[in-house]
Amino acid sequence: MSLGAKSVFMLLLLCCSMVGGMAQDAAGILDKSAQFYEQSNGIKAKFTLHTSIPRQNVSESLEGVIQMKQDKFKLETPGMTTWYDGTTQWVYVERNEEVNVSTPTGDELQFTNPALILRTYKKGFTAAYEGTSTTRQAKAAYDITLTPNKKSDIKRIDMQIEKLTCVPVAFTVTDKKGATYSIYISQWQTGINQKDDVFVFNEKDFPDAEIVDLR
């Protein structure tokens, strides 16, 4: 499974002062983020990914770039590139010149593409407002937790969303075995309006790659 990340920003959100409105606030914040993503006309973002898998004694970090448009994404990390056109996913591993082709599940996509969480959270998650915090860029943020409503490989998703812009700047996905995948967004660019072929693996660009069809 490829790992990685992103999502969105804009539109001020006024903060409710009544404790009884917290659940509604969480949904409102996420709705504003999702609304901007839908109107962004293509996004490119730089991120850092921290992976911790205690049962395998794995702890690592890497930086990457993700491009997103609607359900599509292209994810570039050192030694690996992932394309997803809304149906099919291609993962190119540079060290062995191999491309794995698959049709990922919804859970797999949420580990890879943070924007999908914003677009689909109402269908499978309960959102809870957890309070406020400070981002890595020293900006005030809302903390929101998503928990799945039915059996899932995901145990919970913790999100940090800037107050003034509603930009999701951090995601931590925790799976049912205790592994965590934390994505921190550093830079955003919107209005890219990528062509569809940006999100599709092109065999001509990798003539020596072995294609392994896992579908």
CSV table of C-alpha atoms in Angstrom, one decimal, residues 5 26 33 47-48 52 134 160 162 170:
chain,number,residue,atom,x,y,z
A,5,ALA,CA,-1.3,12.4,1.8
A,26,ALA,CA,-17.1,19.5,14.0
A,33,SER,CA,-13.0,22.3,4.2
A,47,PHE,CA,3.9,17.2,3.0
A,48,THR,CA,5.8,15.2,5.6
A,52,SER,CA,4.9,4.2,13.1
A,134,THR,CA,-1.4,25.2,17.7
A,160,GLN,CA,-5.9,19.5,12.9
A,162,GLU,CA,-6.5,25.9,10.8
A,170,ALA,CA,-2.4,17.5,9.9
